Amino acid sequence: MKNLYILLTLAAFIIVPTGISNAQELVVNGDLELWDDPNNPTSWDNAESISQATTPIHGGTYSAGHTSSDSGTQDFQQNISGIVGGANYTISYYFLDNVTDAKTRIWSYWLEGGSTIPDHADELRPGTYSTDNPDWQLFTVALTAPANADGFRFEVRVYHEDNNTGGLVYYDDFSFMAAGITPEPSNYPTGFDALAMGISINIAWTDAIGDQLPSAYLILASTEDNITAPVDGTAVADDIDLSDGSGALNISYGVEQCTFFDLEGNTPYYFKIFPYTNGGADIDYKNDGTPPASTATTADVTIIESENFNDGWGNWSRISVSGEQVWEIDDTHGVGDTPCAKMSGFAGQTYANEDWLISPPMNFDNYTNEVINFYNADAYDGPALEALISNDYDGVDPTTATWETLTFETSTGYFEWISSGDIDISEIDGEDVYIAFKFTSTNSESATWEVDEILITGTGGTGLGEQNNFTAQLNIYPNPAVNTVNITTDAELSLSLQIYSLLGTKVMDKQSFTGSTNIDLAGIRNGIYLLHFTDQNGNTGIEKLVIEK
């Protein structure tokens, strides 16, 4: 049997928040009464394995049948334009799943200029599926559009069940309803705190409360203590490039954290937060009184090279030594549902390949304590991805160079992102140092590998993950951990601890101890986490913890 994230029977009531007016339906032909042909409902952008049905129906004359297939996921999709960031929307549709050879779920995204936005993953891309039920069921959820959203991809999917295929699930009465104008938020959030983690700064807060809750928050950043309040009616776009001394992020209500990445080392950054309702010309900030503020100073490190593939290949090059398949960019399955680099030798069947993804040259003679960190994910059986470093590559033929293998942490689950860990590459010198990822496959097996968020740093002091020597005194066990983890250190060392996810979400607040402690991990899900320690002198250090329950 299967479970869906939000299920309501026909007898359920939908409670619409008060203070909302001027509702507007944005789905075109959501009732599926118009069809171009028996397999393509009018105004729907993608209709894989869809068929017109006259029975069963939820309302009107027609519904849409969706047939499961052994060829993989089958999608049914409509792209909706005109979304206003910060506005409230109710998303709903009816479905009927009463077969044992098909299952369904919603798999939708907010969009910005055609690119997907990872917000509301639990609601829009749940990890569970529909339940066999003879009655029509209703999926419904009310969400606030991310501040940078201008569209929505309304998509549902059908899957085979227990390797059985050919089953039909049915859909009807899709709805994407826009609400009207809401007043200014009543209060500011509390607990606003900025925390430097190497050359990134994580910001966390507790959501505002009161009669009028915000739909989102604007976080303003600056290298100077000069932040001024935003003006009502003028939305501020995201600006994650703080190289000019200022930046901004819009974060939806309920997230309670954000992270600014790849900042300048040894630099103080100032932050203020402003809750707001509505969006566009109707945006209404709480900008009276004293907004919460915080500051943090990054570690003394310098970014030598970074690449997240969000804007293409950057300065990285692809070289195919053999095989027809090549490195490509996957637009939606990277860390946080952003783009990533992807390589597979499978194209209907497995093929032998050797393909390289290589960094631009880096002058390591200008740095000390060089460190590389990247994220990787994989699936299927096949040769492991290799991470390599060379100082004699000629920039043309990687097979003639001398490459040293780098040992890194690899994914343990199906396309489950994991940090490589901080890899010390400081023993390599030279004016032209290259990092490479080498993919191989055979005619009999091929894994699929993904790489993202590559960061190479050097320092005049200490490197990321090596902030202070006290981390060498820590003993963290078991690691991977299940329900608890033990931490022991020098008896004279007093530490405070916070635990963060790889995406910067704080999952455990500050806990202080001297000598040793036992941490209860109940309520923390499986995954990779960062343990952020601060000693009695204010020095910080970061270690990794794996949780596998």
Coordinates of C-alpha atoms in Angstrom, one line a residue:
M1 CA 0.0 0.0 0.0
K2 CA 1.0 3.6 -0.6
N3 CA 0.8 6.9 1.2
L4 CA 0.4 10.4 -0.2
Y5 CA 1.6 13.5 1.6
I6 CA -1.8 15.3 1.7
L7 CA -5.0 13.4 1.1
L8 CA -8.5 14.6 1.7
T9 CA -11.6 12.6 0.9
L10 CA -14.6 14.1 -0.8
A11 CA -16.3 14.7 2.5
A12 CA -13.4 16.9 3.6
F13 CA -13.8 20.7 4.1
I14 CA -11.2 23.2 2.8
I15 CA -10.7 26.1 5.1
V16 CA -9.6 29.3 3.3
P17 CA -7.8 32.0 5.4
T18 CA -9.8 35.1 6.1
G19 CA -8.8 38.5 4.7
I20 CA -8.3 37.0 1.1
S21 CA -10.4 38.2 -1.8
N22 CA -10.4 38.5 -5.6
A23 CA -9.6 34.8 -6.1
Q24 CA -8.4 34.0 -9.6
E25 CA -8.1 30.6 -11.3
L26 CA -4.8 30.2 -13.2
V27 CA -5.1 26.6 -14.6
V28 CA -6.4 26.6 -18.2
N29 CA -8.8 23.7 -18.9
G30 CA -8.3 22.3 -15.4
D31 CA -11.6 20.5 -15.6
L32 CA -10.3 18.5 -18.7
E33 CA -13.4 19.2 -20.7
L34 CA -11.5 20.3 -23.8
W35 CA -9.3 17.9 -25.9
D36 CA -7.2 18.4 -29.0
D37 CA -7.4 14.6 -29.6
P38 CA -8.0 11.5 -27.3
N39 CA -4.5 11.7 -25.9
N40 CA -3.9 15.5 -25.6
P41 CA -6.1 17.8 -23.4
T42 CA -6.2 21.4 -24.6
S43 CA -3.6 23.8 -23.1
W44 CA -1.6 21.1 -21.3
D45 CA 2.1 21.2 -22.2
N46 CA 3.1 17.6 -21.6
A47 CA 0.8 14.5 -21.6
E48 CA 2.8 11.3 -21.5
S49 CA 0.6 8.2 -21.6
I50 CA -2.6 10.3 -21.1
S51 CA -6.0 9.2 -22.4
Q52 CA -9.4 10.8 -22.4
A53 CA -11.8 9.0 -20.1
T54 CA -15.6 9.3 -19.8
T55 CA -15.6 7.0 -16.7
P56 CA -14.8 7.4 -13.9
I57 CA -15.2 11.2 -13.7
H58 CA -15.2 13.6 -10.8
G59 CA -17.2 16.3 -12.6
G60 CA -18.3 17.2 -16.1
T61 CA -17.9 14.8 -19.0
Y62 CA -14.3 13.8 -19.1
S63 CA -11.3 13.0 -16.8
A64 CA -7.8 12.0 -17.8
G65 CA -6.4 8.5 -17.4
H66 CA -2.7 8.1 -16.8
T67 CA -1.1 4.7 -17.6
S68 CA 1.9 3.4 -15.9
S69 CA 4.8 2.1 -18.0
D70 CA 7.9 0.0 -17.7
S71 CA 9.8 2.7 -19.5
G72 CA 9.8 4.9 -16.4
T73 CA 7.9 7.9 -15.0
Q74 CA 5.1 9.3 -17.1
D75 CA 4.4 13.1 -16.7
F76 CA 1.3 15.2 -17.0
Q77 CA 2.1 18.9 -16.9
Q78 CA 0.9 22.5 -17.4
N79 CA 3.2 25.5 -17.0
I80 CA 1.4 28.5 -15.4
S81 CA 2.7 32.0 -16.0
G82 CA 1.9 35.3 -14.1
I83 CA 2.8 34.1 -10.6
V84 CA 3.5 37.0 -8.2
G85 CA 6.3 36.3 -5.7
G86 CA 5.0 36.6 -2.1
A87 CA 1.3 36.1 -3.1
N88 CA -0.8 33.2 -1.7
Y89 CA -2.1 30.4 -3.8
T90 CA -4.2 27.2 -3.3
I91 CA -3.2 24.2 -5.4
S92 CA -5.5 21.3 -5.7
Y93 CA -6.7 18.4 -7.9
Y94 CA -8.7 15.2 -7.6
F95 CA -7.2 11.7 -8.4
L96 CA -8.5 8.2 -8.3
D97 CA -6.0 5.3 -7.7
N98 CA -7.7 1.9 -7.2
V99 CA -5.2 -0.4 -8.9
T100 CA -2.2 -2.4 -7.8
D101 CA -0.1 -1.7 -10.9
A102 CA 0.1 2.1 -10.8
K103 CA 0.7 4.8 -8.2
T104 CA 0.8 8.6 -8.5
R105 CA 2.0 11.8 -6.8
I106 CA 2.3 15.5 -7.4
W107 CA 5.8 16.6 -8.7
S108 CA 5.6 20.3 -9.2
Y109 CA 7.9 23.3 -9.0
W110 CA 7.8 27.1 -8.7
L111 CA 9.6 28.7 -11.7
E112 CA 11.8 31.7 -12.2
G113 CA 12.4 32.5 -15.9
G114 CA 11.8 28.8 -16.8
S115 CA 14.2 27.5 -14.2
T116 CA 12.9 25.5 -11.2
I117 CA 13.0 26.9 -7.6
P118 CA 13.5 24.3 -4.9
D119 CA 11.0 25.8 -2.3
H120 CA 8.2 23.7 -0.8
A121 CA 9.8 20.4 -1.7
D122 CA 7.8 18.4 1.0
E123 CA 4.5 19.7 -0.3
L124 CA 5.1 19.8 -4.0
R125 CA 7.5 16.8 -4.4
P126 CA 6.6 14.4 -1.6
G127 CA 8.6 11.2 -1.0
T128 CA 5.5 9.0 -0.8
Y129 CA 2.7 8.0 -3.2
S130 CA -1.0 7.6 -3.5
T131 CA -3.0 5.0 -1.6
D132 CA -5.3 2.4 -3.4
N133 CA -8.8 3.7 -2.7
P134 CA -12.2 3.2 -4.6
D135 CA -13.1 6.9 -4.0
W136 CA -11.9 10.1 -5.6
Q137 CA -9.4 11.8 -3.4
L138 CA -8.4 15.5 -3.2
F139 CA -4.9 16.8 -3.0
T140 CA -4.8 20.4 -1.7
V141 CA -2.2 22.7 -0.3
A142 CA -2.1 26.5 0.3
L143 CA 1.4 28.0 -0.3
T144 CA 3.0 31.4 -0.6
A145 CA 5.0 31.8 -3.8
P146 CA 8.7 32.3 -3.3
A147 CA 9.6 36.0 -3.7
N148 CA 11.5 35.3 -7.0
A149 CA 8.8 33.1 -8.6
D150 CA 7.1 34.1 -11.8
G151 CA 5.7 30.8 -12.9
F152 CA 4.6 27.4 -11.7
R153 CA 5.0 23.9 -13.3
F154 CA 1.8 22.0 -12.3
E155 CA 2.9 18.3 -12.8
V156 CA 1.6 15.0 -11.7
R157 CA 3.3 11.7 -12.3
V158 CA 2.4 8.0 -12.6
Y159 CA 4.7 5.2 -11.8
H160 CA 4.6 1.4 -12.1
E161 CA 4.0 -0.4 -8.8
D162 CA 6.0 -3.4 -7.6
N163 CA 7.3 -3.8 -11.2
N164 CA 3.7 -4.2 -12.4
T165 CA 2.7 -1.9 -15.3
G166 CA -0.3 -0.9 -17.4
G167 CA -2.4 0.3 -14.6
L168 CA -4.6 3.5 -14.9
V169 CA -4.9 6.3 -12.4
Y170 CA -7.3 9.2 -13.1
Y171 CA -7.2 13.0 -12.6
D172 CA -9.9 15.7 -12.7
D173 CA -10.5 19.3 -11.7
F174 CA -7.0 20.8 -11.4
S175 CA -7.0 24.2 -9.8
F176 CA -4.4 26.8 -9.0
M177 CA -6.2 29.6 -7.3
A178 CA -4.7 33.0 -6.6
A179 CA -5.7 35.0 -3.5
G180 CA -6.0 38.8 -3.0
I181 CA -4.2 41.5 -1.0
T182 CA -3.3 41.0 2.7
P183 CA -2.2 43.6 5.3
E184 CA 1.3 44.3 6.5
P185 CA 2.8 41.7 8.9
S186 CA 2.2 42.4 12.6
N187 CA 5.6 41.6 13.9
Y188 CA 9.3 41.0 13.2
P189 CA 10.8 37.5 13.5
T190 CA 12.9 36.7 16.6
G191 CA 16.2 35.0 17.2
F192 CA 17.8 36.5 14.1
D193 CA 21.4 35.2 14.1
A194 CA 24.2 35.1 11.6
L195 CA 26.8 32.3 11.9
A196 CA 30.0 32.1 9.8
M197 CA 30.9 28.7 8.5
G198 CA 34.2 29.1 6.7
I199 CA 33.5 31.5 3.8
S200 CA 29.7 31.0 4.0
I201 CA 27.4 32.6 6.5
N202 CA 24.2 30.8 7.6
I203 CA 21.4 33.0 8.9
A204 CA 18.6 31.6 11.1
W205 CA 15.5 33.0 12.8
T206 CA 12.2 32.1 14.4
D207 CA 9.2 33.0 12.3
A208 CA 7.1 36.0 13.2
I209 CA 3.9 35.6 15.1
G210 CA 0.8 37.8 15.4
D211 CA -2.6 38.5 13.8
Q212 CA -1.0 38.9 10.3
L213 CA 1.7 36.5 9.5
P214 CA 4.2 37.4 6.8
S215 CA 4.3 35.6 3.4
A216 CA 8.0 35.9 3.1
Y217 CA 11.1 37.8 4.4
L218 CA 13.7 40.0 2.8
I219 CA 17.2 39.6 4.1
L220 CA 19.5 42.5 3.2
A221 CA 23.3 42.0 3.4
S222 CA 26.2 44.4 3.4
T223 CA 29.9 44.6 4.1
E224 CA 29.1 47.9 5.9
D225 CA 26.8 48.7 8.7
N226 CA 24.6 50.9 6.4
I227 CA 21.4 48.8 5.6
T228 CA 18.3 50.9 5.2
A229 CA 14.7 49.6 5.2
P230 CA 13.0 48.7 1.9
V231 CA 10.1 50.8 0.5
D232 CA 6.5 49.5 0.3
G233 CA 5.5 48.8 -3.3
T234 CA 9.0 48.2 -4.5
A235 CA 10.1 44.5 -4.5
V236 CA 13.8 43.8 -4.0
A237 CA 15.2 41.1 -6.3
D238 CA 17.5 38.4 -5.1
D239 CA 21.2 39.4 -5.2
I240 CA 23.5 36.6 -4.0
D241 CA 26.7 38.3 -5.4
L242 CA 28.1 40.2 -2.5
S243 CA 31.3 41.2 -4.3
D244 CA 30.0 44.7 -4.7
G245 CA 29.4 45.0 -1.0
S246 CA 25.7 44.3 -0.8
G247 CA 23.1 41.6 -1.5
A248 CA 19.6 40.4 -0.8
L249 CA 17.6 37.2 -0.5
N250 CA 13.8 36.6 -0.4
I251 CA 12.9 33.6 1.8
S252 CA 9.4 32.1 2.2
Y253 CA 7.7 32.0 5.6
G254 CA 8.4 28.8 7.4
V255 CA 11.9 28.2 6.1
E256 CA 13.6 30.1 8.9
Q257 CA 17.1 30.0 7.5
C258 CA 19.2 31.0 4.5
T259 CA 22.9 30.9 3.5
F260 CA 25.1 33.3 1.6
F261 CA 27.9 31.2 -0.1
D262 CA 31.4 31.9 -1.5
L263 CA 32.0 35.2 0.4
E264 CA 35.3 37.1 0.8
G265 CA 37.5 35.7 3.5
N266 CA 38.2 37.5 6.8
T267 CA 35.4 40.0 6.1
P268 CA 32.6 41.2 8.4
Y269 CA 29.0 41.0 6.9
Y270 CA 26.0 42.8 8.3
F271 CA 22.4 41.5 7.9
K272 CA 18.8 42.8 8.6
I273 CA 15.5 41.0 8.0
F274 CA 12.2 42.5 6.9
P275 CA 8.9 40.5 6.8
Y276 CA 6.4 41.3 4.1
T277 CA 3.1 40.3 2.5
N278 CA 1.9 40.3 -1.1
G279 CA 4.3 40.9 -4.0
G280 CA 5.2 43.1 -6.9
A281 CA 3.6 46.6 -6.7
D282 CA 1.5 45.4 -3.8
I283 CA 4.4 44.3 -1.6
D284 CA 4.0 45.5 2.0
Y285 CA 7.0 45.4 4.2
K286 CA 7.1 45.7 8.0
N287 CA 9.6 48.5 8.0
D288 CA 8.8 50.5 11.2
G289 CA 10.5 50.2 14.5
T290 CA 13.8 48.4 14.8
P291 CA 14.3 45.4 12.5
P292 CA 16.4 42.4 13.7
A293 CA 20.0 42.7 12.8
S294 CA 23.1 40.4 13.1
T295 CA 26.7 40.3 11.9
A296 CA 29.3 37.6 11.3
T297 CA 32.9 37.5 10.0
T298 CA 34.1 34.9 7.5
A299 CA 37.2 32.8 8.0
D300 CA 40.5 34.0 6.6
V301 CA 40.4 32.0 3.3
T302 CA 40.4 32.8 -0.4
I303 CA 38.4 31.2 -3.1
I304 CA 40.8 29.9 -5.8
E305 CA 38.0 28.3 -7.9
S306 CA 34.3 27.6 -7.5
E307 CA 31.7 26.1 -9.8
N308 CA 28.1 25.2 -9.3
F309 CA 27.1 24.8 -13.0
N310 CA 24.1 27.1 -12.5
D311 CA 25.2 29.2 -15.5
G312 CA 26.8 26.5 -17.7
W313 CA 30.3 25.0 -17.6
G314 CA 32.1 28.2 -16.5
N315 CA 35.8 27.7 -17.0
W316 CA 35.6 23.9 -16.8
S317 CA 36.3 21.8 -19.9
R318 CA 34.9 18.5 -21.0
I319 CA 37.1 16.0 -22.9
S320 CA 35.7 12.7 -24.3
V321 CA 38.5 10.2 -24.7
S322 CA 36.2 7.4 -25.9
G323 CA 32.5 6.6 -26.2
E324 CA 29.6 8.7 -27.6
Q325 CA 28.2 9.9 -24.2
V326 CA 29.5 13.1 -22.7
W327 CA 29.3 15.2 -19.6
E328 CA 26.1 17.2 -19.6
I329 CA 24.3 19.7 -17.3
D330 CA 21.2 18.4 -15.5
D331 CA 19.1 21.5 -14.8
T332 CA 17.0 20.3 -11.9
H333 CA 18.7 17.5 -9.9
G334 CA 21.7 19.3 -8.3
V335 CA 22.1 20.3 -4.7
G336 CA 18.9 22.1 -3.7
D337 CA 17.3 21.2 -7.1
T338 CA 19.7 23.5 -8.9
P339 CA 21.8 22.5 -12.0
C340 CA 24.7 20.1 -11.7
A341 CA 27.2 18.2 -13.9
K342 CA 26.1 14.7 -14.9
M343 CA 27.7 11.8 -16.7
S344 CA 26.3 8.4 -17.7
G345 CA 27.3 5.7 -20.1
F346 CA 23.7 4.5 -20.5
A347 CA 21.7 5.3 -23.6
G348 CA 19.1 2.6 -24.0
Q349 CA 22.0 0.2 -23.0
T350 CA 25.4 0.6 -21.4
Y351 CA 28.4 1.7 -23.5
A352 CA 32.1 1.9 -22.8
N353 CA 33.2 5.5 -22.1
E354 CA 36.1 7.6 -20.8
D355 CA 35.2 11.2 -20.2
W356 CA 36.9 13.9 -18.2
L357 CA 35.6 17.1 -16.5
I358 CA 38.6 19.4 -15.9
S359 CA 39.1 22.6 -14.0
P360 CA 40.8 25.7 -15.3
P361 CA 44.5 26.0 -14.4
M362 CA 45.2 27.3 -10.9
N363 CA 48.4 28.9 -9.6
F364 CA 49.0 27.1 -6.3
D365 CA 52.3 29.0 -5.8
N366 CA 50.1 32.0 -4.7
Y367 CA 48.4 30.1 -1.9
T368 CA 49.0 27.8 1.1
N369 CA 46.7 25.2 2.8
E370 CA 44.7 24.5 -0.4
V371 CA 41.5 22.5 0.2
I372 CA 38.9 21.2 -2.2
N373 CA 35.3 20.3 -1.4
F374 CA 32.5 19.2 -3.7
Y375 CA 29.2 17.4 -3.7
N376 CA 28.6 14.1 -5.5
A377 CA 25.7 11.7 -6.0
D378 CA 25.4 8.5 -8.0
A379 CA 23.1 5.5 -8.8
Y380 CA 23.4 2.2 -10.6
D381 CA 26.3 -0.3 -10.8
G382 CA 29.5 0.7 -12.6
P383 CA 33.0 2.0 -12.2
A384 CA 33.5 4.7 -9.5
L385 CA 34.1 8.3 -10.4
E386 CA 37.7 9.4 -9.9
A387 CA 38.7 12.8 -8.5
L388 CA 42.3 13.6 -9.6
I389 CA 44.9 16.4 -9.4
S390 CA 47.8 17.2 -11.7
N391 CA 50.5 19.9 -12.1
D392 CA 51.8 18.6 -15.5
Y393 CA 48.6 18.5 -17.6
D394 CA 49.2 20.3 -20.9
G395 CA 45.6 21.4 -21.2
V396 CA 45.0 19.2 -24.2
D397 CA 45.4 15.4 -23.6
P398 CA 44.6 14.3 -20.0
T399 CA 45.8 10.7 -20.7
T400 CA 49.4 11.9 -21.0
A401 CA 49.5 13.7 -17.7
T402 CA 50.5 12.5 -14.2
W403 CA 47.4 12.5 -12.0
E404 CA 47.2 11.9 -8.3
T405 CA 44.0 10.3 -7.0
L406 CA 42.0 12.1 -4.3
T407 CA 40.1 10.1 -1.8
F408 CA 36.6 11.5 -1.2
E409 CA 33.3 10.5 0.5
T410 CA 30.8 9.0 -2.0
S411 CA 27.1 8.8 -2.0
T412 CA 25.5 5.9 -0.1
G413 CA 22.0 6.2 -1.5
Y414 CA 20.1 6.5 -4.8
F415 CA 21.2 9.9 -6.1
E416 CA 21.7 11.0 -2.5
W417 CA 24.0 14.1 -2.4
I418 CA 27.0 14.0 -0.1
S419 CA 29.9 16.3 0.6
S420 CA 33.3 14.9 -0.5
G421 CA 34.7 16.2 2.8
D422 CA 37.5 18.8 2.9
I423 CA 40.4 17.2 0.9
D424 CA 43.9 18.6 1.6
I425 CA 45.6 19.3 -1.7
S426 CA 48.3 21.5 -0.3
E427 CA 51.2 19.1 -1.1
I428 CA 50.7 19.9 -4.8
D429 CA 52.6 23.0 -6.0
G430 CA 52.9 24.7 -9.4
E431 CA 51.5 27.6 -11.5
D432 CA 49.2 25.3 -13.5
V433 CA 47.4 22.9 -11.2
Y434 CA 44.3 21.1 -12.5
I435 CA 41.5 19.2 -10.8
A436 CA 39.7 16.6 -12.9
F437 CA 36.8 14.2 -12.5
K438 CA 37.3 11.0 -14.6
F439 CA 34.2 8.9 -15.6
T440 CA 34.5 5.4 -17.0
S441 CA 31.9 2.8 -18.0
T442 CA 32.0 -0.5 -19.8
N443 CA 29.7 -2.2 -22.3
S444 CA 28.3 -4.3 -19.4
E445 CA 27.8 -1.7 -16.7
S446 CA 27.5 2.1 -16.2
A447 CA 26.8 4.1 -13.1
T448 CA 25.4 7.6 -13.4
W449 CA 27.5 10.3 -11.5
E450 CA 26.6 13.9 -10.6
V451 CA 28.9 16.6 -9.3
D452 CA 28.0 20.0 -7.9
E453 CA 29.2 22.9 -5.7
I454 CA 32.9 22.5 -6.3
L455 CA 34.9 24.8 -4.0
I456 CA 38.7 25.1 -3.9
T457 CA 40.2 27.5 -1.4
G458 CA 43.6 28.6 -0.2
T459 CA 44.6 30.6 2.8
G460 CA 47.3 32.8 4.4
G461 CA 46.2 31.2 7.6
T462 CA 43.9 28.2 8.0
G463 CA 41.7 26.4 5.4
L464 CA 38.1 25.5 5.5
G465 CA 37.4 22.7 7.9
E466 CA 40.8 23.3 9.6
Q467 CA 39.9 26.5 11.4
N468 CA 41.6 25.6 14.6
N469 CA 43.7 22.8 16.0
F470 CA 41.2 21.9 18.7
T471 CA 39.1 19.9 16.1
A472 CA 42.0 17.4 15.9
Q473 CA 41.3 16.6 19.6
L474 CA 37.7 15.7 18.9
N475 CA 36.6 12.0 18.9
I476 CA 33.1 11.7 17.3
Y477 CA 31.6 8.2 17.4
P478 CA 29.8 6.2 16.1
N479 CA 30.0 7.9 12.7
P480 CA 27.8 7.1 10.9
A481 CA 25.4 7.4 13.9
V482 CA 21.9 6.0 14.4
N483 CA 20.1 7.4 17.4
T484 CA 22.9 9.0 19.4
V485 CA 26.5 10.2 18.9
N486 CA 29.2 10.6 21.5
I487 CA 31.7 13.5 21.4
T488 CA 34.8 13.4 23.6
T489 CA 37.8 15.8 23.7
D490 CA 40.4 17.3 26.0
A491 CA 39.0 17.5 29.5
E492 CA 40.0 21.2 29.7
L493 CA 38.2 22.1 26.5
S494 CA 34.8 23.7 26.8
L495 CA 32.8 23.7 23.6
S496 CA 29.4 24.7 22.4
L497 CA 27.8 22.8 19.5
Q498 CA 25.2 23.5 16.8
I499 CA 24.2 21.0 14.0
Y500 CA 23.5 22.1 10.5
S501 CA 22.3 20.3 7.3
L502 CA 24.5 20.5 4.2
L503 CA 22.1 23.2 2.9
G504 CA 22.6 25.3 6.0
T505 CA 19.5 24.5 8.0
K506 CA 20.0 24.4 11.8
V507 CA 18.7 21.1 13.1
M508 CA 20.0 21.4 16.7
D509 CA 20.5 24.5 18.7
K510 CA 23.4 25.4 20.9
Q511 CA 24.6 22.8 23.5
S512 CA 27.5 23.4 25.7
F513 CA 29.8 20.7 27.3
T514 CA 33.2 20.2 28.7
G515 CA 35.2 17.0 28.1
S516 CA 32.4 14.8 26.6
T517 CA 28.8 14.7 25.7
N518 CA 26.1 12.4 24.3
I519 CA 23.8 13.9 21.6
D520 CA 20.3 12.6 21.1
L521 CA 19.6 12.4 17.4
A522 CA 15.9 11.6 17.7
G523 CA 13.9 13.7 15.2
I524 CA 16.9 14.3 12.9
R525 CA 16.5 12.5 9.6
N526 CA 19.1 10.5 7.7
G527 CA 21.7 12.5 5.9
I528 CA 25.0 14.4 6.1
Y529 CA 25.4 17.1 8.7
L530 CA 27.9 19.7 9.8
L531 CA 28.8 19.9 13.5
H532 CA 29.8 23.5 14.2
F533 CA 31.9 23.9 17.4
T534 CA 33.0 27.0 19.2
D535 CA 35.5 26.9 22.1
Q536 CA 35.8 29.1 25.1
N537 CA 38.0 31.6 23.2
G538 CA 35.6 32.0 20.3
N539 CA 37.5 29.8 17.9
T540 CA 35.4 27.7 15.6
G541 CA 35.7 24.3 13.9
I542 CA 33.5 22.2 11.7
E543 CA 33.3 18.4 11.5
K544 CA 31.0 16.1 9.5
L545 CA 28.4 13.6 10.9
V546 CA 26.6 11.0 9.0
I547 CA 23.2 9.8 10.3
E548 CA 21.9 6.4 9.1
K549 CA 18.8 5.1 10.9

